[in-house]
XYZ file of C-alpha atoms in Angstrom:
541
model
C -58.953 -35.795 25.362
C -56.749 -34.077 22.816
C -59.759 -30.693 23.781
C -58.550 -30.960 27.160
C -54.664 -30.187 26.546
C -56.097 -27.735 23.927
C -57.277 -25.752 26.534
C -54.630 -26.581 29.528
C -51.786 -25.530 26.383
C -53.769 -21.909 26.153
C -54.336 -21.683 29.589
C -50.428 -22.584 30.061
C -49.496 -19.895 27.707
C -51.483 -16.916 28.896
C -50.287 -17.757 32.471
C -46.809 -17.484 31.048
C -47.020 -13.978 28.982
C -48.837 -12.710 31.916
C -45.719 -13.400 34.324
C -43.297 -11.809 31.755
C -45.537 -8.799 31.640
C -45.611 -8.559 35.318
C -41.662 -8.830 35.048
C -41.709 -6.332 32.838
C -43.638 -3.778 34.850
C -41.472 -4.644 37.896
C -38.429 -3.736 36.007
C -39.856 -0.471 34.661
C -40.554 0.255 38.055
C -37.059 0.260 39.460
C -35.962 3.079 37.262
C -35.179 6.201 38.808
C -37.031 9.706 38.046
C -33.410 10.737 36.527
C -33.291 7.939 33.932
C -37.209 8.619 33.590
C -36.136 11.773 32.608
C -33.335 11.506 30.488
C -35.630 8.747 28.477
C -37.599 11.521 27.956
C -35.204 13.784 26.206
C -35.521 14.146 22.253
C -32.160 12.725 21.753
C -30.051 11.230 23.825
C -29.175 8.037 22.071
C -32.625 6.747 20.875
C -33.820 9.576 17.905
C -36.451 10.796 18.168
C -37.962 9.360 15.391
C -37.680 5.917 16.882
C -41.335 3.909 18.459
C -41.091 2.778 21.805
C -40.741 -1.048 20.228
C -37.412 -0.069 19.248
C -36.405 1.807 22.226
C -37.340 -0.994 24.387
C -35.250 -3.819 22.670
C -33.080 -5.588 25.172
C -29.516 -5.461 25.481
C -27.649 -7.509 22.991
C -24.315 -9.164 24.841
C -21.704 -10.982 22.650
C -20.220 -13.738 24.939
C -16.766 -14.481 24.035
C -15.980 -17.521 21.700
C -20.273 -17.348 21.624
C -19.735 -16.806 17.346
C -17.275 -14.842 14.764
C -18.594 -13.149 11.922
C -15.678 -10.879 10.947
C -15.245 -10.264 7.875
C -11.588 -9.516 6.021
C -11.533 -9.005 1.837
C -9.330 -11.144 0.379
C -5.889 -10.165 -0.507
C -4.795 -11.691 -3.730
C -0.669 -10.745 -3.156
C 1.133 -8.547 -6.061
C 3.157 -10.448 -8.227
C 6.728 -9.827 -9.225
C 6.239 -8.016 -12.994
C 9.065 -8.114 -15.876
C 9.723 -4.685 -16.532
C 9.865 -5.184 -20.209
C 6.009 -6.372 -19.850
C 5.643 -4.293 -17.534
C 7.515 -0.876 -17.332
C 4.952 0.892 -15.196
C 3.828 0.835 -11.046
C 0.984 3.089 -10.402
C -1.051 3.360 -6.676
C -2.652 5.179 -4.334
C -1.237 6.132 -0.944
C -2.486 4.040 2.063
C -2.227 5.804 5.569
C -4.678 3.289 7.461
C -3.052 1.399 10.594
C -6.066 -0.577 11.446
C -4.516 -4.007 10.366
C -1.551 -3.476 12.496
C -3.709 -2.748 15.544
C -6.118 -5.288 15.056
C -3.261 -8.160 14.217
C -2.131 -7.096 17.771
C -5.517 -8.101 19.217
C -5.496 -11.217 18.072
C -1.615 -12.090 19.081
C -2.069 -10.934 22.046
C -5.228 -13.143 22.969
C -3.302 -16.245 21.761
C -3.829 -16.332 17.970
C -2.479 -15.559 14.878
C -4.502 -13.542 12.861
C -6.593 -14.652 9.378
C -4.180 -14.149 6.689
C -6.428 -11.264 4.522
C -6.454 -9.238 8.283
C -2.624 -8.667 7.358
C -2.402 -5.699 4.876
C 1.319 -5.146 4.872
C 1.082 -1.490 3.904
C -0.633 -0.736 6.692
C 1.862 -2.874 9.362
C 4.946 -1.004 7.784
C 2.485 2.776 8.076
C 1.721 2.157 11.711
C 4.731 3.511 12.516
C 6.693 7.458 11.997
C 10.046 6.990 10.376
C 12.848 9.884 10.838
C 12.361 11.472 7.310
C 12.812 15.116 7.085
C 10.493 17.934 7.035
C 9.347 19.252 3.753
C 10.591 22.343 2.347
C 9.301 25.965 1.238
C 5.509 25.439 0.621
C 5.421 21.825 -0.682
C 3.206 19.661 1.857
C 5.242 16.609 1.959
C 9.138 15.359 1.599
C 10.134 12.655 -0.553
C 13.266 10.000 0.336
C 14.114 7.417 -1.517
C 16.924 4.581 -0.112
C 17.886 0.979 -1.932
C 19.937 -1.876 -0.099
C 19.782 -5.670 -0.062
C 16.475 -7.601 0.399
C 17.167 -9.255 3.648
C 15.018 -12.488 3.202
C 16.368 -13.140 -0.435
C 19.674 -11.395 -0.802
C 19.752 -11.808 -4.667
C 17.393 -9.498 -4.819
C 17.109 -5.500 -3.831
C 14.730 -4.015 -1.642
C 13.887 -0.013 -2.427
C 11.814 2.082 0.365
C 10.155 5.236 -0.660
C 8.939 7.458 1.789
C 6.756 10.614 2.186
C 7.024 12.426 5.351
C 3.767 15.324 5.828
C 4.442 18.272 6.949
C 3.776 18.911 11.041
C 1.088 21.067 12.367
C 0.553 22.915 14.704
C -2.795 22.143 16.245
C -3.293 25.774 18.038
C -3.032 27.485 14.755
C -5.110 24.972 13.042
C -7.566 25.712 10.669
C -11.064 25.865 12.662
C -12.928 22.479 12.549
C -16.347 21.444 12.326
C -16.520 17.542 13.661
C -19.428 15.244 13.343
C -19.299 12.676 15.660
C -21.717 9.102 13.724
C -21.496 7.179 16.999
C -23.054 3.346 16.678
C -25.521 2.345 19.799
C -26.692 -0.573 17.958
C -26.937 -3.540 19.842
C -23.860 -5.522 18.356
C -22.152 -2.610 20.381
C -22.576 -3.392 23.865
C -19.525 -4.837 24.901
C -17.006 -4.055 27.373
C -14.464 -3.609 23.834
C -17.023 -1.139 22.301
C -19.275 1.364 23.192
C -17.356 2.013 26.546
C -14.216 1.892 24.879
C -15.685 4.558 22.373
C -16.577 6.946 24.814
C -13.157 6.236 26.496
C -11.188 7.441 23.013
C -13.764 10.303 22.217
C -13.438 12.066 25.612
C -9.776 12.064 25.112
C -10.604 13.688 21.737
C -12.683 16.108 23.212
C -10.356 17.547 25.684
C -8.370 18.389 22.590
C -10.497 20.634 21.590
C -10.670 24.358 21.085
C -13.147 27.228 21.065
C -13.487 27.470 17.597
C -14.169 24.229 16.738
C -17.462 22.793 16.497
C -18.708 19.007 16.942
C -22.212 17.776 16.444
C -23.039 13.871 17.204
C -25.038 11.594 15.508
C -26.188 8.082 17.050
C -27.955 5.341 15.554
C -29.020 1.949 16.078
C -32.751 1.317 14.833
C -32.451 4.821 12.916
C -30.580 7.811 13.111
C -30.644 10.876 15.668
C -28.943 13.761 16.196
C -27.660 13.917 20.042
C -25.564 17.055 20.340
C -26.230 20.316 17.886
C -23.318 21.829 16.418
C -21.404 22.839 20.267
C -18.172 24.992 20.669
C -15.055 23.028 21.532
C -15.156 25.470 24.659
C -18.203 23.313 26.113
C -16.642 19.941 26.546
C -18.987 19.660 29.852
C -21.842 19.643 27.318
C -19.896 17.386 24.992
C -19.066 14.705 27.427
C -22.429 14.323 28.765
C -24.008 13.812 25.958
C -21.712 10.697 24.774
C -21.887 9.646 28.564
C -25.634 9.428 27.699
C -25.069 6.733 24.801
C -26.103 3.170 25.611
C -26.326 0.350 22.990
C -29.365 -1.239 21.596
C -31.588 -2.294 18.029
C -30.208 -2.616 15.168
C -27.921 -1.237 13.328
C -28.834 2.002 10.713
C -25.291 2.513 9.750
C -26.646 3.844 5.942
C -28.935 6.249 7.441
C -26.713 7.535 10.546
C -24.219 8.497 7.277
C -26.743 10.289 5.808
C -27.690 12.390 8.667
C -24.234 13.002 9.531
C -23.199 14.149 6.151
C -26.358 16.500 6.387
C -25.604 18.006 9.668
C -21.801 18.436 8.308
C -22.687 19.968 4.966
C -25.131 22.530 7.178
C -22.319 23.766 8.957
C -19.842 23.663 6.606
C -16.664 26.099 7.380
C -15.203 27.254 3.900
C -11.909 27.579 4.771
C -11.822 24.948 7.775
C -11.740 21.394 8.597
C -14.662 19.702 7.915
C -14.910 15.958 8.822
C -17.520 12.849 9.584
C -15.402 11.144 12.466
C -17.378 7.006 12.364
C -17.134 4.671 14.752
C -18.472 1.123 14.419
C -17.734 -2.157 14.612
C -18.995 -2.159 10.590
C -22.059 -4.365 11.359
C -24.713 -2.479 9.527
C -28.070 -4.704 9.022
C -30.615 -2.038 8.383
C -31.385 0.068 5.258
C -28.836 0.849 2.705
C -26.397 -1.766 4.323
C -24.309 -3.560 1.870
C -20.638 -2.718 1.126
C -21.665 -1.246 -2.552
C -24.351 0.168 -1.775
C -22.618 2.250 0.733
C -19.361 3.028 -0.891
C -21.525 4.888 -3.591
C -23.326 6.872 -0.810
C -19.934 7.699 0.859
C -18.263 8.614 -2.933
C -21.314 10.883 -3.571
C -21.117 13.028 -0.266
C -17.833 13.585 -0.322
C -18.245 15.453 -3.026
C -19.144 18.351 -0.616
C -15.382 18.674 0.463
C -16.338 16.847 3.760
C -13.414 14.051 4.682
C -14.008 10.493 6.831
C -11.850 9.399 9.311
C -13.654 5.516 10.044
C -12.823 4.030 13.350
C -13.184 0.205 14.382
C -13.929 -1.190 17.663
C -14.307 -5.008 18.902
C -14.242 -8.187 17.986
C -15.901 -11.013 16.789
C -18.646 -9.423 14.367
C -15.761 -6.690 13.115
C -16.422 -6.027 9.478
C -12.725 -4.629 8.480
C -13.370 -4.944 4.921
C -16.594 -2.883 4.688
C -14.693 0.156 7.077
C -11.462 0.072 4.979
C -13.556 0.651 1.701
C -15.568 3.579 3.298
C -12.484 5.624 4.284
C -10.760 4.175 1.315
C -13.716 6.594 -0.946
C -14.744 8.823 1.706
C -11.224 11.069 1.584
C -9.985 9.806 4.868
C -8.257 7.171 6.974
C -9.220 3.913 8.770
C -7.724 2.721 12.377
C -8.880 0.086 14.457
C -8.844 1.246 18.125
C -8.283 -1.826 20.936
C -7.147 0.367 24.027
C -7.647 3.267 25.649
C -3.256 3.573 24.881
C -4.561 3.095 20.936
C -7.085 5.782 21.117
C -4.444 7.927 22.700
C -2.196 7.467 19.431
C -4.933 8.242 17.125
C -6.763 11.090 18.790
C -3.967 12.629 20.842
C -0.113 11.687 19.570
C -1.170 12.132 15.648
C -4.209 13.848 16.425
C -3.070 16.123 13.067
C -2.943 13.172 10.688
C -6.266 12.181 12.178
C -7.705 14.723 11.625
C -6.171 17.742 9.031
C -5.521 16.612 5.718
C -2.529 18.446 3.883
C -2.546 16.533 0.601
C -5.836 15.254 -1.238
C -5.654 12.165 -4.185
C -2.062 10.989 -3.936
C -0.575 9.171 -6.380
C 2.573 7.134 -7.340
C 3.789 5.986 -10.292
C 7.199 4.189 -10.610
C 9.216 3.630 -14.139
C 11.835 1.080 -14.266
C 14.862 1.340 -15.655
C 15.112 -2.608 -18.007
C 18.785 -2.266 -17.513
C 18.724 -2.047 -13.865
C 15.525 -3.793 -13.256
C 14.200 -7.040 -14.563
C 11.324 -7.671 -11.944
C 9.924 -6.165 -9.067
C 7.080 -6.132 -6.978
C 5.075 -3.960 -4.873
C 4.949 -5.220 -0.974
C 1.593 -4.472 0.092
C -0.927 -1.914 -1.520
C -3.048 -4.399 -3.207
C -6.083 -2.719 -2.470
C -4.601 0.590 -4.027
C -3.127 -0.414 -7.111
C -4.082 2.225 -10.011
C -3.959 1.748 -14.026
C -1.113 3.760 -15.522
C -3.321 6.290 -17.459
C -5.290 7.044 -13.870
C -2.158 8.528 -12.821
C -2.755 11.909 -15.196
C -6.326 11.738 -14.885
C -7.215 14.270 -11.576
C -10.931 12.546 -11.947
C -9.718 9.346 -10.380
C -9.732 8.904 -6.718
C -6.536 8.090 -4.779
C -5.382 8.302 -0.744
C -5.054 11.118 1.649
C -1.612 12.673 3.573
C -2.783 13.929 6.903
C -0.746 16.593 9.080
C 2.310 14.584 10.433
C 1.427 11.386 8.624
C 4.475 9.603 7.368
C 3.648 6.819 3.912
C 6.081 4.046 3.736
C 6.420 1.397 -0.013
C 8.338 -1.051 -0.646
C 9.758 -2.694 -3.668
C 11.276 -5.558 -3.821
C 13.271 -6.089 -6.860
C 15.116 -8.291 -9.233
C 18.589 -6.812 -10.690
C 18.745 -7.430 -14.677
C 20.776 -10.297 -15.233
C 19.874 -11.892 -12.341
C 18.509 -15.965 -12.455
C 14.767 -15.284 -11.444
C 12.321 -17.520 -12.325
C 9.305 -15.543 -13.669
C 5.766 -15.965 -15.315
C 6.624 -16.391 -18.695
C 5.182 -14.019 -21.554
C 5.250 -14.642 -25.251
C 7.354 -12.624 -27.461
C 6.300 -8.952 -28.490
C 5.972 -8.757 -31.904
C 5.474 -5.031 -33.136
C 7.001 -3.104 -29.789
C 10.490 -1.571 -29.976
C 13.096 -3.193 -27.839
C 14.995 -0.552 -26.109
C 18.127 0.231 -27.227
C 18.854 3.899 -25.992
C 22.787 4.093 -24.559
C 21.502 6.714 -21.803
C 19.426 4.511 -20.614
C 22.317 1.879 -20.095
C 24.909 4.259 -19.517
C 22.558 5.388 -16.298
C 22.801 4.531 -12.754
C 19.033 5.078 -12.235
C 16.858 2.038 -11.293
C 14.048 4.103 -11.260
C 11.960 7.332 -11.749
C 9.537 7.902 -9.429
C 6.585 10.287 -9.957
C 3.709 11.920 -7.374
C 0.927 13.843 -8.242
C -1.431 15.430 -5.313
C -4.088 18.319 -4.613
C -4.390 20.645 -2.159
C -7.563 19.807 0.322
C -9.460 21.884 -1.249
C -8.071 22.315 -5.304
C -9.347 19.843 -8.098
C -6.274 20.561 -10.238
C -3.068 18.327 -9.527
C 0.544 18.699 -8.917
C 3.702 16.823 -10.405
C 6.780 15.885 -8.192
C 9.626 13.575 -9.664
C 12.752 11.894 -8.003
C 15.371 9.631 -9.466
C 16.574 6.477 -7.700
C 20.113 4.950 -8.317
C 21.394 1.775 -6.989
C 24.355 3.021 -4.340
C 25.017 -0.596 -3.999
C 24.339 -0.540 -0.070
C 24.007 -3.871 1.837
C 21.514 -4.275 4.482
C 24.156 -3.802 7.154
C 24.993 -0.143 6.074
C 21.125 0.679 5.746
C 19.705 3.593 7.859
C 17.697 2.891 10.542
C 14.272 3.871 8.338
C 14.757 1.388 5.966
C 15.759 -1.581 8.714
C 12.726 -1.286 10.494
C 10.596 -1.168 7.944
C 12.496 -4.284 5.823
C 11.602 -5.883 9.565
C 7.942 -5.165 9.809
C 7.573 -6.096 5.819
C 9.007 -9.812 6.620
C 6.539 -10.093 9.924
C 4.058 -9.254 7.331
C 5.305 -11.931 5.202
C 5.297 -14.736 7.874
C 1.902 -13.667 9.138
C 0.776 -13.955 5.694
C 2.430 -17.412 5.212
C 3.668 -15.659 1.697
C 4.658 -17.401 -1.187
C 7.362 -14.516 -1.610
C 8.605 -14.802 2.141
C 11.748 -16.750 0.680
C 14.206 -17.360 3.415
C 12.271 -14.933 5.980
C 12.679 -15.864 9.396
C 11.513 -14.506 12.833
C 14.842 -14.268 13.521
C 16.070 -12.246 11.129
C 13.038 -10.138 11.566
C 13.720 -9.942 15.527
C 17.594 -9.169 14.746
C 16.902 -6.548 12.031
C 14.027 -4.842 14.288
C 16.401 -5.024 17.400
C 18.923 -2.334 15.502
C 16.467 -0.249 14.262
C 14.532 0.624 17.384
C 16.191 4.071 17.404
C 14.735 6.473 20.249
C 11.592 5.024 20.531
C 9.809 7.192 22.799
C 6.069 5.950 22.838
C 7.434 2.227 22.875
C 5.814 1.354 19.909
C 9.074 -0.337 18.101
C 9.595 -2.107 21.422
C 5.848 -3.333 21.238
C 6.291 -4.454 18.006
C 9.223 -6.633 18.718
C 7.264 -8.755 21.824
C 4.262 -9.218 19.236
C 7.111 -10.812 16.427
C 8.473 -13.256 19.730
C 4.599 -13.647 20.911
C 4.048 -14.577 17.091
C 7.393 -17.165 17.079
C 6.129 -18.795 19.915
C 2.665 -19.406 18.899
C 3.542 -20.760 15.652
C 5.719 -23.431 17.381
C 2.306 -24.630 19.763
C 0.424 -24.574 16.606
C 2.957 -26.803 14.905
């Protein structure tokens, strides 16, 4: 008996693979001689090097809700320092917006985001602020401005901010683009490969004659889909990333690889040269793992060839892997949810994109003990810096693009205020400081930048003073009020333990007189996510 359904179980079985390869022939048959043809191409998205198993993998569809696999580093939140402890504030720049952009996805589809998806830096940097041009030949302005804190008014709030200078993009320097496009599977979704080729076209038509872009796909290994093609040939361009379709797995170590290659072979000395990436950051095949490729990015950029990473989708994003790649590939990270998004980054700041002006810039902040008894830095907790890094042009630190705008904030405690702070013991051989000047002094503190130029090794020193004019929050400028309001959203997203007395509606009232001119809407947009954010942490209780 147990023979007999043996045999009917084989006979069941090779009935059933037989079907599935009749299926399968009657699919193949219902493709057209065009997509015949186009299969048959060296490069399209499939490399060339990859077998027919791979090219032949079905399409992998992420159903909404179906599983979430994103992935957000967490942020352990600076703590407010005693400046006798701690006299010192050193970081790196941060000019990413892909937090603010991707917080905005998920308020807008009816949650609040995960608390480590908030980097606060990056809310406040989403937005341009009204600080003046540089002067003479120095690549970015400085402007310093302190008033009240507005969600603990014993305390001060000080907002430094660089402003890059503006380029024009006709008289750029000639660029030479790689395009490291992601077919994998985990890509085929309605939010990512068609959104990608949405935001590149628009890139594309931005493009001039003497600028060159090659494209690199991967999903089960790496290709290269368009040689090195004038910006002059955008038909050429756009077909070939019409061509892309998603499928296998995902290559993402050795797509870098080949991109960095095909960059480094047409390297233009006095140009642009850039690896432009966009993923969703779910790499599963070959070098794949976070260190493993930060130390390939920190090796090629060696070459003098900058990143720009760019996210796409949800539910498998990887945010924390993309932020470190930009963060040590010499470039800048944005997260790109609609076709008005790509428009920002690709067309409105296509400059700070794409041309950086200023290479490894630092900040370091001294306080004055007399002015200052605590502070702490809002934000930035990814870029914080020892103090002897600041003098050391080895150490790696964030880039200024064309245009770009860097906002920090400090929040600080006056001396002689009641704060209650971590308690240290007693110094026992360290001077205490007893220099009149230094009381005598209106200063609260001396900041200090040091930068390169894109293509030097050897830094440069700017300083600028800060004194306490004694402004309230009411008398602020507009700069500093909108960015005080984005800083407390950040706060109540975060659920801080620093938020104090911060309050939607203080946030809402603060951002409603600083939306100044406003001419993209952004400000305004910002203001219905802070209400959308009020009224969904009322239904959640």
């Amino acid at each position: 008996m147990s023979e007999r359904i043996t045999r009917i179980i084989k006979h069941g079985c090779v009935y059933l693979l037989a079907v599935a390869m009749l299926s399968a022939c009657a699919r193949d048959a219902k493709r057209t001689s065009s997509e015949i043809a186009d299969a048959s191409k060296p490069s399209p998205y499939i490399p060339a090097t990859s077998n027919a198993q791979e090219a032949l993998q079905p399409e992998y569809k992420v159903q909404k809700g179906e599983f979430n696999t994103e992935d957000y580093k967490k942020i352990d939140e600076n703590e407010f320092l005693a400046v006798n402890e701690n006299p010192l504030s050193t970081f790196s720049i941060d000019v990413d917006t892909a937090s603010y952009s991707n917080v905005r996805r998920f308020i807008n589809n009816g949650q609040l985001p995960p608390k480590d998806a908030v980097r606060i830096e990056e809310l406040i940097n989403y937005f341009k602020y009204n600080y003046p041009q540089p002067e003479g030949d120095a690549p970015f302005s400085i402007s310093t401005e302190l008033a009240d804190c507005p969600w603990e008014t014993s305390h001060k709030l000080v907002q430094i901010g660089l402003q890059g200078k503006n380029l024009d993009i006709s008289k750029a320097p000639p660029s030479n683009l790689v395009f490291l496009l992601d077919t994998s599977g985990s890509m085929n979704s309605p939010d990512k490969l068609p959104l990608l080729k949405q935001a590149f076209k628009l890139l594309v038509n931005q493009l001039r004659e003497k600028d060159h872009i090659s494209i690199v796909a991967y999903a089960g290994s790496a290709g290269l889909v368009l040689e090195p093609t004038s910006g002059s040939n955008k038909e050429k361009i756009l077909a070939a990333i019409e061509r892309l379709e998603a499928g296998g797995s995902t290559a993402g170590g050795a797509g870098i690889q080949l991109a960095y290659n095909v960059a480094k072979e047409n390297f233009i000395a006095s140009g642009n040269n850039r690896v432009i990436l966009a993923t969703d950051g779910d790499f599963n095949v070959g070098v794949s793992s976070e260190g493993e490729l930060v130390r390939l990015i920190e090796e090629k950029r060696q070459d003098g060839i900058f990143l720009t990473v760019v996210g796409f989708g949800t539910g498998n994003l990887k945010d924390s892997k993309m932020e470190q790649l930009a963060d040590k590939g010499n470039g800048n990270y944005a997260y790109i949810d609609s076709v008005q998004e790509a428009r920002k980054v690709f067309i409105n700041e296509m400059g700070g994109t794409l041309f950086t002006i200023a290479k490894d810039v630092k900040i370091q902040v001294e306080f004055n003990p007399t002015r200052v008894q605590a502070y702490r830095l809002i934000g930035y907790e990814n870029r914080l810096l020892k103090a002897e890094d600041f003098n050391d042009d080895r150490k790696d630190a964030g880039e200024l693009g064309a245009g770009h705008s860097v906002t920090a904030l400090y929040e600080i405690v006056p001396a002689g205020a009641n704060a209650k702070l971590p308690k240290v013991d007693a110094l026992k051989y360290q001077e205490k400081m007893t220099k009149l000047e230094a009381y005598a002094s209106n200063e609260v503190m001396m900041i200090k930048l040091r930068y390169k130029a894109p293509q030097e090794s050897d830094s440069k020193l700017l300083s600028r003073a800060v004194v306490d004019d004694r402004k309230n929050i009411e008398s602020a400028s507009v700069n500093f009020k909108f960015a005080a309001a984005v800083a407390e959203f950040g706060l109540l997203l975060r659920d801080s333990r620093f938020k104090a007395n911060a309050s939607h509606e203080r946030c809402l009232e603060l951002a409603n007189q600083s939306r100044g001119e406003d001419e993209e809407g952004y400000r305004r947009e910002f203001i219905s996510l802070v209400e959308k954010s009020k009224d969904l942490l009322r239904k959640n209780g």
